[in-house]
Coordinates of C-alpha atoms and ligand atoms in Angstrom, one line a residue:
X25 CA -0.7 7.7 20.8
X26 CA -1.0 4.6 19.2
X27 CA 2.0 2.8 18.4
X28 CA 1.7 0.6 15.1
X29 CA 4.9 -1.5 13.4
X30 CA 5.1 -2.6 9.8
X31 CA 6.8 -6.0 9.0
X32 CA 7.9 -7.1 5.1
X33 CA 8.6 -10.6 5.8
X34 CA 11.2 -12.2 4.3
X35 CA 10.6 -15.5 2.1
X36 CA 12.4 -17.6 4.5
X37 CA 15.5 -18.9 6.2
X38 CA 17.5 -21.8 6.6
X39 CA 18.7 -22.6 9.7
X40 CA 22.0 -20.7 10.4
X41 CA 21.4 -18.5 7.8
X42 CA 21.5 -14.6 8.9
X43 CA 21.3 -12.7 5.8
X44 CA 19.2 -13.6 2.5
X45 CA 19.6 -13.2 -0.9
X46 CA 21.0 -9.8 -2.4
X47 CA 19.3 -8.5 -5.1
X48 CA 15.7 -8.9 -3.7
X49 CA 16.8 -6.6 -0.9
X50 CA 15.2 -3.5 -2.1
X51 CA 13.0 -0.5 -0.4
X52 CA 9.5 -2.0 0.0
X53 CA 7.0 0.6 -1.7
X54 CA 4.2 -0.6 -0.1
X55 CA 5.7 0.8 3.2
X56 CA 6.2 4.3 1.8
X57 CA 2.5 4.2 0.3
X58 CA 1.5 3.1 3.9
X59 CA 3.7 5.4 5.8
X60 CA 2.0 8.8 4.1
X61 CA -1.4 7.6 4.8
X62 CA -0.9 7.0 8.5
X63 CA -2.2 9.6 10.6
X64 CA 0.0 11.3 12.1
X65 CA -0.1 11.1 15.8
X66 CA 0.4 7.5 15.0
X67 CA 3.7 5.9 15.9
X68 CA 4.8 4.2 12.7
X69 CA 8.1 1.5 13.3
X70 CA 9.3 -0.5 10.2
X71 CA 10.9 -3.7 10.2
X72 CA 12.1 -5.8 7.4
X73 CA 12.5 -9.3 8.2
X74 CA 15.0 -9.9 5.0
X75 CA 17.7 -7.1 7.1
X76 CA 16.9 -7.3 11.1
X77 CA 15.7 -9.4 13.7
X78 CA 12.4 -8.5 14.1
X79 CA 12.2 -7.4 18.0
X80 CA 8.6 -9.3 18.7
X81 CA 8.6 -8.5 22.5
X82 CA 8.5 -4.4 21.9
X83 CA 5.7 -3.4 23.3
X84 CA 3.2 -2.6 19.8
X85 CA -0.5 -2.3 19.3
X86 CA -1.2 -3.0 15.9
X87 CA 1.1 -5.0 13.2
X88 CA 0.9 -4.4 9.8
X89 CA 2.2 -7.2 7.1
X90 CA 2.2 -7.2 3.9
X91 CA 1.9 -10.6 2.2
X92 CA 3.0 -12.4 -1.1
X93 CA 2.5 -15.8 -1.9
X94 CA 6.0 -16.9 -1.5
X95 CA 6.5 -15.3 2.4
X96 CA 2.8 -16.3 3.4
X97 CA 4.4 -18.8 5.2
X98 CA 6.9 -16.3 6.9
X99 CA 3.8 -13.8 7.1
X100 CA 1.8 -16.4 9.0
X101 CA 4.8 -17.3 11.5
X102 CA 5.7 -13.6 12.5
X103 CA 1.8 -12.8 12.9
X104 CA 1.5 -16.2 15.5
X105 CA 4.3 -14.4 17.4
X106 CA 2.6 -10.9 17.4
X107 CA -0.8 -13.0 17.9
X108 CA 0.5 -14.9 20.8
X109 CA 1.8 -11.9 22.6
X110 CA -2.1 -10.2 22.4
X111 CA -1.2 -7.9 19.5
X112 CA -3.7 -7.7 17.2
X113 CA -2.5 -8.5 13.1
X114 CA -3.9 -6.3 9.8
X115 CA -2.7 -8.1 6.6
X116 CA -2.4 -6.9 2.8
X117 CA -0.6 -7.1 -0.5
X118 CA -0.7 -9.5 -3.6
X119 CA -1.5 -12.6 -1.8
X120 CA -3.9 -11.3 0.8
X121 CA -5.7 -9.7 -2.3
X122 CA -5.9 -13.1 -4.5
X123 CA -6.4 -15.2 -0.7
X124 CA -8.1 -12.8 1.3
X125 CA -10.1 -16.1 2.7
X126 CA -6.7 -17.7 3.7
X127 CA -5.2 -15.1 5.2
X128 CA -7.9 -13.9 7.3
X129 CA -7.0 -17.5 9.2
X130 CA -3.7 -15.8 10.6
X131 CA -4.7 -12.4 11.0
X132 CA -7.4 -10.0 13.0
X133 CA -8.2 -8.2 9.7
X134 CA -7.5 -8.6 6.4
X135 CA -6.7 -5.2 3.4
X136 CA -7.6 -6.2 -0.3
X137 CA -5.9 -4.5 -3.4
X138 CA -4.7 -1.0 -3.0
X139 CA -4.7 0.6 1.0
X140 CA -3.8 4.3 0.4
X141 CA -7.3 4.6 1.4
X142 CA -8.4 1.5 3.3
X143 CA -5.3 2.1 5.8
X144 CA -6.3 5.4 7.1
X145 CA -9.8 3.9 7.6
X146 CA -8.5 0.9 8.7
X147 CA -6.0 2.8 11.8
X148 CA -9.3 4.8 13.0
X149 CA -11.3 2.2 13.3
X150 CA -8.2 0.4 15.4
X151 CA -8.0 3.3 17.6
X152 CA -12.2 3.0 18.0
X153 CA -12.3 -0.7 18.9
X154 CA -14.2 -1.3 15.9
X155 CA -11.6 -3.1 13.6
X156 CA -13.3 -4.8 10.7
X157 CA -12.3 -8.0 9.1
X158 CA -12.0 -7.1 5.4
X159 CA -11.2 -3.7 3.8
X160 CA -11.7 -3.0 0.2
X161 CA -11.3 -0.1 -2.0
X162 CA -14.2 1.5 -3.2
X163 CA -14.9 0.3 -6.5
X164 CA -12.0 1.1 -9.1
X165 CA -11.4 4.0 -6.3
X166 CA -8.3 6.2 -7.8
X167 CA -5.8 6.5 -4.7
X168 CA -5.3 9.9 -4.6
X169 CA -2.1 11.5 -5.2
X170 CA -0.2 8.5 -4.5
X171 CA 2.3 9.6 -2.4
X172 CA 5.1 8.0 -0.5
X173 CA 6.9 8.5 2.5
X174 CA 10.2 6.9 2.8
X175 CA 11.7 8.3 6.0
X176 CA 10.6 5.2 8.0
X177 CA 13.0 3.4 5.3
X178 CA 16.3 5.7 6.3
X179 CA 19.2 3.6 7.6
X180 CA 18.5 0.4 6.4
X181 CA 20.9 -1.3 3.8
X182 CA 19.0 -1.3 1.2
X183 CA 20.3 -1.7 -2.7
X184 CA 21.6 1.5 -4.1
X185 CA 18.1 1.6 -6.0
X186 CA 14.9 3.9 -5.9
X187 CA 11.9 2.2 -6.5
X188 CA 9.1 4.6 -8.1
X189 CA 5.5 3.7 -9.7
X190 CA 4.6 5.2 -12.8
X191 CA 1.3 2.9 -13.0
X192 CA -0.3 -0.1 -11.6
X193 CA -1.7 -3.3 -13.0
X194 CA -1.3 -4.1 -16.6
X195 CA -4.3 -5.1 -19.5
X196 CA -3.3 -7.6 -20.8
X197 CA -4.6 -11.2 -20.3
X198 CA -1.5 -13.4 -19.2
X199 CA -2.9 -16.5 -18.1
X200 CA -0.4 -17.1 -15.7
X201 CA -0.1 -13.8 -14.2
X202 CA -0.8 -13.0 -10.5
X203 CA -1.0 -8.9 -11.2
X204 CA -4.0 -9.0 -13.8
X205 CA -5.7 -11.1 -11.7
X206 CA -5.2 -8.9 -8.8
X207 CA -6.0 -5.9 -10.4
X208 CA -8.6 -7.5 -13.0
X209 CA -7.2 -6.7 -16.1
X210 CA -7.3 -2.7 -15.6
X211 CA -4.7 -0.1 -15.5
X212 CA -3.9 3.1 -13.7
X213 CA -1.2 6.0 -14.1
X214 CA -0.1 8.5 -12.2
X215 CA 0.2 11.9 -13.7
X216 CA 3.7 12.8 -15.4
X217 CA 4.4 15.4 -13.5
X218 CA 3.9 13.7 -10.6
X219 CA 6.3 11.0 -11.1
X220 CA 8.6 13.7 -12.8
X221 CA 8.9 15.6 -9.6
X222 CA 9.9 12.3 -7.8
X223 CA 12.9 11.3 -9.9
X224 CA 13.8 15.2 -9.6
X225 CA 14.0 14.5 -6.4
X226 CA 15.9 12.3 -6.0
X227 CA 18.5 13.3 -8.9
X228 CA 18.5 16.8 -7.3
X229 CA 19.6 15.5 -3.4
X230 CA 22.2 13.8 -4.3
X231 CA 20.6 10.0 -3.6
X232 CA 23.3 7.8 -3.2
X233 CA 20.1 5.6 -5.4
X234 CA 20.7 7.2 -8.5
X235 CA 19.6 4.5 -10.0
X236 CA 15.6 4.2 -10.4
X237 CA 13.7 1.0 -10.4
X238 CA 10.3 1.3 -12.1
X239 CA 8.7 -1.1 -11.0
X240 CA 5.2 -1.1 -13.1
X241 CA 4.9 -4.7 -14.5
X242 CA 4.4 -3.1 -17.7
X243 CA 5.5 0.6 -18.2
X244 CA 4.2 0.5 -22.2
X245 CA 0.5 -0.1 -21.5
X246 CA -0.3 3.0 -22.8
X247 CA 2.5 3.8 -25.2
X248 CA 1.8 7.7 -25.9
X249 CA 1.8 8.4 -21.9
X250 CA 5.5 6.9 -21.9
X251 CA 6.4 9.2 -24.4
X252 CA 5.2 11.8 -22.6
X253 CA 7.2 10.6 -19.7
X254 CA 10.2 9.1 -21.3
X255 CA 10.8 13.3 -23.2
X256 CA 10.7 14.5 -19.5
X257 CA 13.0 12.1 -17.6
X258 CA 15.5 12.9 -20.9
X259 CA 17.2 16.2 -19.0
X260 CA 17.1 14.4 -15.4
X261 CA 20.0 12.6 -16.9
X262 CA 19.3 9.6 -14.6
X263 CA 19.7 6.0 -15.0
X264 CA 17.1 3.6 -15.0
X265 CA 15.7 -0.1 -14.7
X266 CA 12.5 -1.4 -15.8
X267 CA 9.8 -3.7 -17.4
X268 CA 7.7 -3.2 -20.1
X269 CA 6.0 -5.6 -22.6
X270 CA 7.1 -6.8 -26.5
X271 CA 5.4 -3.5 -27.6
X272 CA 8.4 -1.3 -27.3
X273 CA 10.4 -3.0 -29.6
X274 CA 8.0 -2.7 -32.4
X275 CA 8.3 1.1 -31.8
X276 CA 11.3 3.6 -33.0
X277 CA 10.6 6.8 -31.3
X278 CA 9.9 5.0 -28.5
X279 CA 13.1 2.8 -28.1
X280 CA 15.0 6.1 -29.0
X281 CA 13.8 7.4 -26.2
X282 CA 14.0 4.6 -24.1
X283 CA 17.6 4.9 -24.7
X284 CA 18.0 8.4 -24.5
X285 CA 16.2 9.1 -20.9
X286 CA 18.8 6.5 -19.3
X287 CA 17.8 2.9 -19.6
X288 CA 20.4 0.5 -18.4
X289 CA 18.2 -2.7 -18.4
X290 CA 14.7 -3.6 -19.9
X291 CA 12.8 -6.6 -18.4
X292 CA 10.8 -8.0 -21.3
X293 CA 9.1 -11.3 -21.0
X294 CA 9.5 -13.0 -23.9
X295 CA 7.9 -16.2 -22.5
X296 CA 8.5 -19.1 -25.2
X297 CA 9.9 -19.3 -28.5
X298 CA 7.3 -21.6 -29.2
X299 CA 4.7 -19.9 -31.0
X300 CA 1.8 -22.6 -29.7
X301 CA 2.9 -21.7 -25.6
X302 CA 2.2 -18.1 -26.3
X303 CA -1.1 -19.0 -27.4
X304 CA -1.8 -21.1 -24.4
X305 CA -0.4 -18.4 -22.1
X306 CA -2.5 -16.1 -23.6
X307 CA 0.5 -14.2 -25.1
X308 CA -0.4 -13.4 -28.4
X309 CA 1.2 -9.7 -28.0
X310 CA 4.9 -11.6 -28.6
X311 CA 4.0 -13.0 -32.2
X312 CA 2.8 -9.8 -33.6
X313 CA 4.4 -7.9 -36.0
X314 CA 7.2 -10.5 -36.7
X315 CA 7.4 -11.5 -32.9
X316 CA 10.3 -12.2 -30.9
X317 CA 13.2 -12.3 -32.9
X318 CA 12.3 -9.1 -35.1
X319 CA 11.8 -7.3 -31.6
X320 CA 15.0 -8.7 -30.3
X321 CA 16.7 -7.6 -33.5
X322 CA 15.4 -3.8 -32.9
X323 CA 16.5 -3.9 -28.9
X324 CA 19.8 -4.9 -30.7
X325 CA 19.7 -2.6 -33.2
X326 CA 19.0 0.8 -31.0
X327 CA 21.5 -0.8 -28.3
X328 CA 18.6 -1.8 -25.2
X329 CA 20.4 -3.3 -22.5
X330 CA 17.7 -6.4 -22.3
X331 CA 17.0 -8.5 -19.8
X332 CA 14.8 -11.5 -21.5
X333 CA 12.3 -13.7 -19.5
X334 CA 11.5 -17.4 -20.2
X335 CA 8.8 -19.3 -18.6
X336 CA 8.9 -23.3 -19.2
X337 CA 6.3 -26.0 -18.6
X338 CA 3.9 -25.0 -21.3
X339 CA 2.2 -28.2 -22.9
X340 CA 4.4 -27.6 -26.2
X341 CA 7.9 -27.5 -24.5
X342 CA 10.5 -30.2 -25.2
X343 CA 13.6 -30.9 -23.7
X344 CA 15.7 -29.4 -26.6
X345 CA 13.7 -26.3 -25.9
X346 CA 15.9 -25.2 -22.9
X347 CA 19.2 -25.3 -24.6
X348 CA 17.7 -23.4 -27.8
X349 CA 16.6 -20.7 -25.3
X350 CA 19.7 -20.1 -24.1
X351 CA 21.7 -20.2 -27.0
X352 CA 18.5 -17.4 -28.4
X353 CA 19.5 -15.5 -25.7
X354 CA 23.5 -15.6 -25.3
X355 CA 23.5 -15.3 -29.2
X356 CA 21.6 -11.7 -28.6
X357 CA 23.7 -10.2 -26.4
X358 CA 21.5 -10.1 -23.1
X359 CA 22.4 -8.9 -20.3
X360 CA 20.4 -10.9 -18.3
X361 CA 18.0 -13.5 -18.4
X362 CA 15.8 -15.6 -16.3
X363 CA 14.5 -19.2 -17.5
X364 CA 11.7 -20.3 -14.8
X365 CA 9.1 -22.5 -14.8
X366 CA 5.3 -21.9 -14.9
X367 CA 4.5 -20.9 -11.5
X368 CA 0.4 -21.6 -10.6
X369 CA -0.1 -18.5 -8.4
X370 CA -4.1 -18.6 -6.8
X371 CA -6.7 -17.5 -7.8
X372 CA -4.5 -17.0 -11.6
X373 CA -6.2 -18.1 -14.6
X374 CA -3.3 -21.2 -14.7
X375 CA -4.1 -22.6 -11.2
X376 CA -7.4 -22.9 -11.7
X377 CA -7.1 -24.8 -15.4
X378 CA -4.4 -26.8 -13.5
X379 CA -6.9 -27.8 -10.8
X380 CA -9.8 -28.3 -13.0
X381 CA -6.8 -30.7 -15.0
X382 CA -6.3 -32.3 -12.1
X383 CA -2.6 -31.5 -12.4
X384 CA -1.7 -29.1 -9.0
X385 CA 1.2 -31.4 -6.8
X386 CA 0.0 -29.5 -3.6
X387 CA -3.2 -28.1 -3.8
X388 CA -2.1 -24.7 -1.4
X389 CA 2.0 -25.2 -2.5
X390 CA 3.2 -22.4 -0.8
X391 CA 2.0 -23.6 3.0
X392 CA 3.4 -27.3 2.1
X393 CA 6.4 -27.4 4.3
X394 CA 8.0 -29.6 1.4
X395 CA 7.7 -26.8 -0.8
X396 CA 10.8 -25.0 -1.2
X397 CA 11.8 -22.2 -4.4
X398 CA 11.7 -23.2 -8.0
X399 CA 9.8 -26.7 -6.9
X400 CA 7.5 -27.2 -9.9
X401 CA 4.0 -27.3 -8.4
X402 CA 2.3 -29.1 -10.9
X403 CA 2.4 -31.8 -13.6
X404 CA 4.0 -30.9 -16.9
X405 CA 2.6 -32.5 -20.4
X406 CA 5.3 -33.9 -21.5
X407 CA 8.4 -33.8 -18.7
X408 CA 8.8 -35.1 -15.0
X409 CA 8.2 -32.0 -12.5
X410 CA 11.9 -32.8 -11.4
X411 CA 12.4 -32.4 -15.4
X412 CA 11.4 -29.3 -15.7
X413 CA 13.2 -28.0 -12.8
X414 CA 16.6 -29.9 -13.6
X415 CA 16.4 -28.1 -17.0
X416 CA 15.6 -24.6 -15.6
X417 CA 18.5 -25.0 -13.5
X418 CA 21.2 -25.8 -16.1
X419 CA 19.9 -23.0 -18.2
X420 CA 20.2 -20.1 -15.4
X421 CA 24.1 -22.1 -14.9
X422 CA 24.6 -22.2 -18.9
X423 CA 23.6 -18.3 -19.4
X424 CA 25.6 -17.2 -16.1
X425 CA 29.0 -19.2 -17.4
X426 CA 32.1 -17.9 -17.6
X427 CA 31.9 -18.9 -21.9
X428 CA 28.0 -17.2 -21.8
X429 CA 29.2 -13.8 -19.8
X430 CA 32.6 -13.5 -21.6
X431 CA 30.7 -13.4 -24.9
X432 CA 28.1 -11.4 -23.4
X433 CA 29.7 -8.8 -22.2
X434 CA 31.1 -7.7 -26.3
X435 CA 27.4 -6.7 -26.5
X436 CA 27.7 -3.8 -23.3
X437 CA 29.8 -2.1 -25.1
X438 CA 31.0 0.6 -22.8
X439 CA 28.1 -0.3 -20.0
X440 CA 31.0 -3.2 -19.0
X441 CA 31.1 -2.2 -15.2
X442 CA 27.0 -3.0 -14.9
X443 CA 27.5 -6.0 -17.1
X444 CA 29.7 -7.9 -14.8
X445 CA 28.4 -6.1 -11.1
X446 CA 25.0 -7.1 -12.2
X447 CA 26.0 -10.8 -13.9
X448 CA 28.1 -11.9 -10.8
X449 CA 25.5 -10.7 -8.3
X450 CA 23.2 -13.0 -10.3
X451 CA 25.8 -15.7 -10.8
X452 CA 26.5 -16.2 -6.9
X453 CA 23.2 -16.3 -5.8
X454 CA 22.3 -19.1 -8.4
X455 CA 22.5 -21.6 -6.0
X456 CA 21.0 -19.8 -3.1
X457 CA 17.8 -19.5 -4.7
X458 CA 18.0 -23.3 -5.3
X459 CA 15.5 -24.6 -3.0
X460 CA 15.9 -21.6 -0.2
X461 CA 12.8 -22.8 2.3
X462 CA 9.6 -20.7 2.3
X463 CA 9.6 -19.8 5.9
X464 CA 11.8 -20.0 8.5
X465 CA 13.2 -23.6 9.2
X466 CA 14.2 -23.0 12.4
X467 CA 10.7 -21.7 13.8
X468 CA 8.9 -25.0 15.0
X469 CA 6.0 -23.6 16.5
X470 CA 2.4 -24.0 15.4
X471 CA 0.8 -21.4 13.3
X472 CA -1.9 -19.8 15.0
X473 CA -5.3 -19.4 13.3
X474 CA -8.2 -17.0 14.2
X475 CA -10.6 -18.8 16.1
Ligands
LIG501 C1 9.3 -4.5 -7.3 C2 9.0 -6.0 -7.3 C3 10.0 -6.8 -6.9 C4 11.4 -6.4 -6.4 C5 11.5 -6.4 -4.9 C6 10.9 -5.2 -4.3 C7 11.2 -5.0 -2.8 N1 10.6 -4.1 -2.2 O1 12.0 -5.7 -2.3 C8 12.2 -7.6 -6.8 C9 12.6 -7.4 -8.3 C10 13.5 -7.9 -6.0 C11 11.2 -8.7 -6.8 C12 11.5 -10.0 -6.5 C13 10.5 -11.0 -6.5 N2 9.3 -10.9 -6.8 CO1 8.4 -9.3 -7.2 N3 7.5 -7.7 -7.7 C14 7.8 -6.4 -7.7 C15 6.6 -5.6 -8.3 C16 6.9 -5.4 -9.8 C17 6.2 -4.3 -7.7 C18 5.9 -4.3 -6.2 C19 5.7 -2.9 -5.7 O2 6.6 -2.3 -5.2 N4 4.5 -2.4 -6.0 C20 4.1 -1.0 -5.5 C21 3.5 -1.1 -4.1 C22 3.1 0.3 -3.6 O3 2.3 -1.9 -4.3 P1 2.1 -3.2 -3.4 O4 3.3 -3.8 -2.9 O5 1.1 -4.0 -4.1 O6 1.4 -2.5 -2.1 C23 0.1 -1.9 -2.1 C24 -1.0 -2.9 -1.7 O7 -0.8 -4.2 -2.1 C25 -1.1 -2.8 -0.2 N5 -0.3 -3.5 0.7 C26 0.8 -4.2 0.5 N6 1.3 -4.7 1.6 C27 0.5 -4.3 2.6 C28 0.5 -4.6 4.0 C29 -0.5 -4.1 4.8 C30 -0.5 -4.3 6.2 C31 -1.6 -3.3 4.2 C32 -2.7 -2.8 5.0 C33 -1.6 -3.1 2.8 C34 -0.6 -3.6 2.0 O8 -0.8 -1.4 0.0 C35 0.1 -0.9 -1.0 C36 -0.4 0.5 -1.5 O9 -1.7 0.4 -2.1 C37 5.4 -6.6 -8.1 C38 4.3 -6.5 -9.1 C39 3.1 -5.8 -8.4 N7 2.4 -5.1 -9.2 O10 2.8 -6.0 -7.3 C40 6.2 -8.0 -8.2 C41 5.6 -9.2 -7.5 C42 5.1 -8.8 -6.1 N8 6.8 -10.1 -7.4 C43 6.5 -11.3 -7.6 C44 7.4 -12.4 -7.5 C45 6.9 -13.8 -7.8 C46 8.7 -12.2 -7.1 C47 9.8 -13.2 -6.9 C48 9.4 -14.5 -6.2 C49 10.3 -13.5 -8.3 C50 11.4 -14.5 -8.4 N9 12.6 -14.1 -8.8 O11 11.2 -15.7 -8.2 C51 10.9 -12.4 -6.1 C52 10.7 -12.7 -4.6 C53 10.9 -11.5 -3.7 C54 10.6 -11.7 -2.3 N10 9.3 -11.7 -1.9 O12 11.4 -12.0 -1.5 C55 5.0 -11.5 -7.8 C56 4.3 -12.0 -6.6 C57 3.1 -12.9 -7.0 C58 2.4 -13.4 -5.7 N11 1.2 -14.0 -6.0 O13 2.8 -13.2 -4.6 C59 4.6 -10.1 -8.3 C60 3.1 -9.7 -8.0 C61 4.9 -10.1 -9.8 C62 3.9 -10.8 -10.7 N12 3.7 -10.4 -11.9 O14 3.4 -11.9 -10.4 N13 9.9 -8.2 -6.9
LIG502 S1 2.2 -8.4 -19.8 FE1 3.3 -8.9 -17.8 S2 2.1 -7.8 -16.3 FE2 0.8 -7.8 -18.2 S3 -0.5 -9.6 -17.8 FE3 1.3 -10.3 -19.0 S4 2.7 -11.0 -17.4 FE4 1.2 -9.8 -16.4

């Protein structure tokens, strides 16, 4: 019976440091999606490098990682140790899909876009010594059914949150955005009923998760759909997180709704107040129809528990900018916010301008061992990279003060107890985040590459 073991790597680790940040320490989907397309004689083991030592001397014979750009590094350290040992390494995820060149320097084989059915294909062909170096979908292939299995997820401390797709990809044009790259603009849904049964689920055993992460980058790509969806979760009576574009606001019924079927916090990213850095983002979607501040007015008005994005860096943004933001956003009664800078993911739209500009710092950023979170990556128009960064900072610290949350927290109304769990979560790990290593710092062997 072949024995395989599944690693999500964590994004890295200073030295001394045994446990990482928080609120990133959610169930890894990919793992479930994986776990019910493994055959099953196979013996499936999970490890999750952000909870447990991962034990690299059990005997294994096939790894699985899953890589984003930010653990690549991590990715690339755990698969020398699997490597070194004679286990052979199969990679996927976001950054294997936008690197697949790269990564198929640390690993045996290499999984592009969406495995449910590459995997299966992938774990025969393992077992027939005839592993291939790069699996692809079939063309815009549907994955059938899309079904999870989370058993190989039981016992670990996890946040008290179900994650649960209702689509993938997104189709609009962000330029900076790593997930319409990946998934070229398109956009897929599972059937209602589908996704139905799952939060049914999960309301009907009991699930200490109660809460339900959504975690489609854009749940209103196809606004009728949610409807659909939205009327059914309504006598679940569960409570939900989740991310949806400017669209929603412009919409009554569906905000109603929204509210109705248990929202306790919409991620919207608003992006720039600046009317000229949505255009250069390619975010025209946030001026229409009286842009952000008539959506933010109807959040407000039918009581959305928002949670506003900011991105910074654009060619138009001043210092003053920052400090308007904020103020934008305590004045409206978020309940949370996030105010990064532009990230240049590969193989994104924005890296390659930036490199055709001549304006990437480090070319491949996240394999620089200088590199460290929220360094700016590449040259801003009109601020220092150390600028930008400085100013990020102080806005995170200005919306997460005691003045910001106290005022705040008059907008939860009778939601206080989320308010302030989910506001001092945030607050604490504020400085964590602060250049946390990519990798871990204490591991000072040499990655080793495919011959
Ligand atoms: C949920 C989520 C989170 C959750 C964490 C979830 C968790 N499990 O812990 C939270 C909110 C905490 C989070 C945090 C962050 N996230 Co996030 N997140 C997502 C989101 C929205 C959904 C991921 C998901 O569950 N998808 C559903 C599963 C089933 O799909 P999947 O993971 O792609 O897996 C499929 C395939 O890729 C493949 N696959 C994946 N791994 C493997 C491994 C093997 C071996 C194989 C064969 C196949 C395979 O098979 C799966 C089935 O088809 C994605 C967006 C997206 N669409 O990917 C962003 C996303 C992954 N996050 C992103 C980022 C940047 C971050 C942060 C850095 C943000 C920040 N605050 O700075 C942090 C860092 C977290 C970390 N890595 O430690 C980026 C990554 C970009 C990139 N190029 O890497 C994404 C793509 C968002 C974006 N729009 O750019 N995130
Ligand atoms: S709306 Fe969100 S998910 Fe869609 S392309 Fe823009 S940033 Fe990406």
């Amino acid at each position: 019976m072949p024995r395989v073991t599944l690693i999500h790597p964590c994004l890295g680790r200073r030295a001394g440091e045994r446990r990482g940040l928080r609120t990133w320490q959610m169930q890894p989907l990919w793992v479930a999606a994986l776990a019910a397309s493994t055959p099953r004689e196979v013996e499936l083991r999970f490890y999750d490098d952000r909870l447990e030592k991962i034990p690299f001397d059990e005997p294994t014979d096939l790894v699985g990682i899953s890589v984003e750009t930010y653990t690549a590094r991590r990715a690339y350290q755990i698969a020398s140790e699997y490597r070194r040992r004679g286990v052979p390494v199969a990679m996927g995820g976001i950054h294997a899909t936008l690197c697949p060149t790269e990564v198929a320097e640390y690993a045996e084989c290499v999984v592009t876009g969406e495995a449910e059915q590459t995997w299966p294909r992938l774990v025969d062909d393992f077992r027939h010594g005839r592993l291939e170096r790069f699996y692809r979908p079939n063309g815009g292939a549907f994955p059938t059914g899309w079904r999870y299995d989370r058993s190989v997820l039981h016992g670990k401390r996890y946040l008290p949150i179900k994650l649960i797709e209702f689509g993938r990809g997104c189709r609009l044009t962000c330029e900076f955005c790593a997930v319409q790259t990946a998934f070229h603009s398109t956009y897929l849904q599972r059937p209602v009923d589908y996704v139905i049964a799952e939060v049914a689920a999960t309301a009907a055993n009991g699930d200490r998760a109660k809460l339900i992460f959504f975690v489609d980058d854009n749940l209103a790509c196809e606004a009728g759909r949610l409807k659909e969806f939205l009327r059914a979760l309504i006598p679940l009576r569960v409570r939900w997180v989740g991310q949806a574009g400017i669209n929603v606001a412009h919409d009554p019924e569906l905000l109603d709704l929204i509210v109705r079927s248990g929202c306790r916090c919409l991620l919207i990213g608003f992006e720039s107040l600046q009317p000229a850095n949505l255009r250069e983002m390619g975010k025209p979607i946030n001026e229409a129809h009286g842009g952000i501040e008539r959506a933010v007015g109807e959040l407000r008005r039918f009581r959305v528990p928002v949670y506003g994005t900011f991105v910074f860096g654009c060619d138009a943004d001043t210092p003053d900018d920052f400090q308007s933001t904020v103020e934008f956003s305590v004045a409206h009664g978020f309940l949370l916010a996030a105010f990064a800078h532009l990230m240049p993911f590969p193989g994104t739209p924005l890296y390659l301008r930036l490199a055709r500009e001549c304006r990437l710092l480090h070319e491949s950023w996240w394999l620089d061992p200088q590199y460290a979170y929220n360094t700016v990556a590449f040259q801003p128009r009109h601020l220092s990279p150390q600028e930008l960064r400085r100013h990020c900072l102080a806005a995170r610290r200005e919306f997460f003060s005691w003045p910001s949350m106290l005022r705040r927290s008059l907008a939860a109304g009778p939601q206080q107890r989320n308010f302030w769990t989910v506001n001092l979560l945030h607050r604490v790990e504020l400085g964590l985040r602060d250049g946390h290593p990519l990798g871990d710092q204490t591991w000072t062997r040499p990655l080793l590459r495919a011959q």
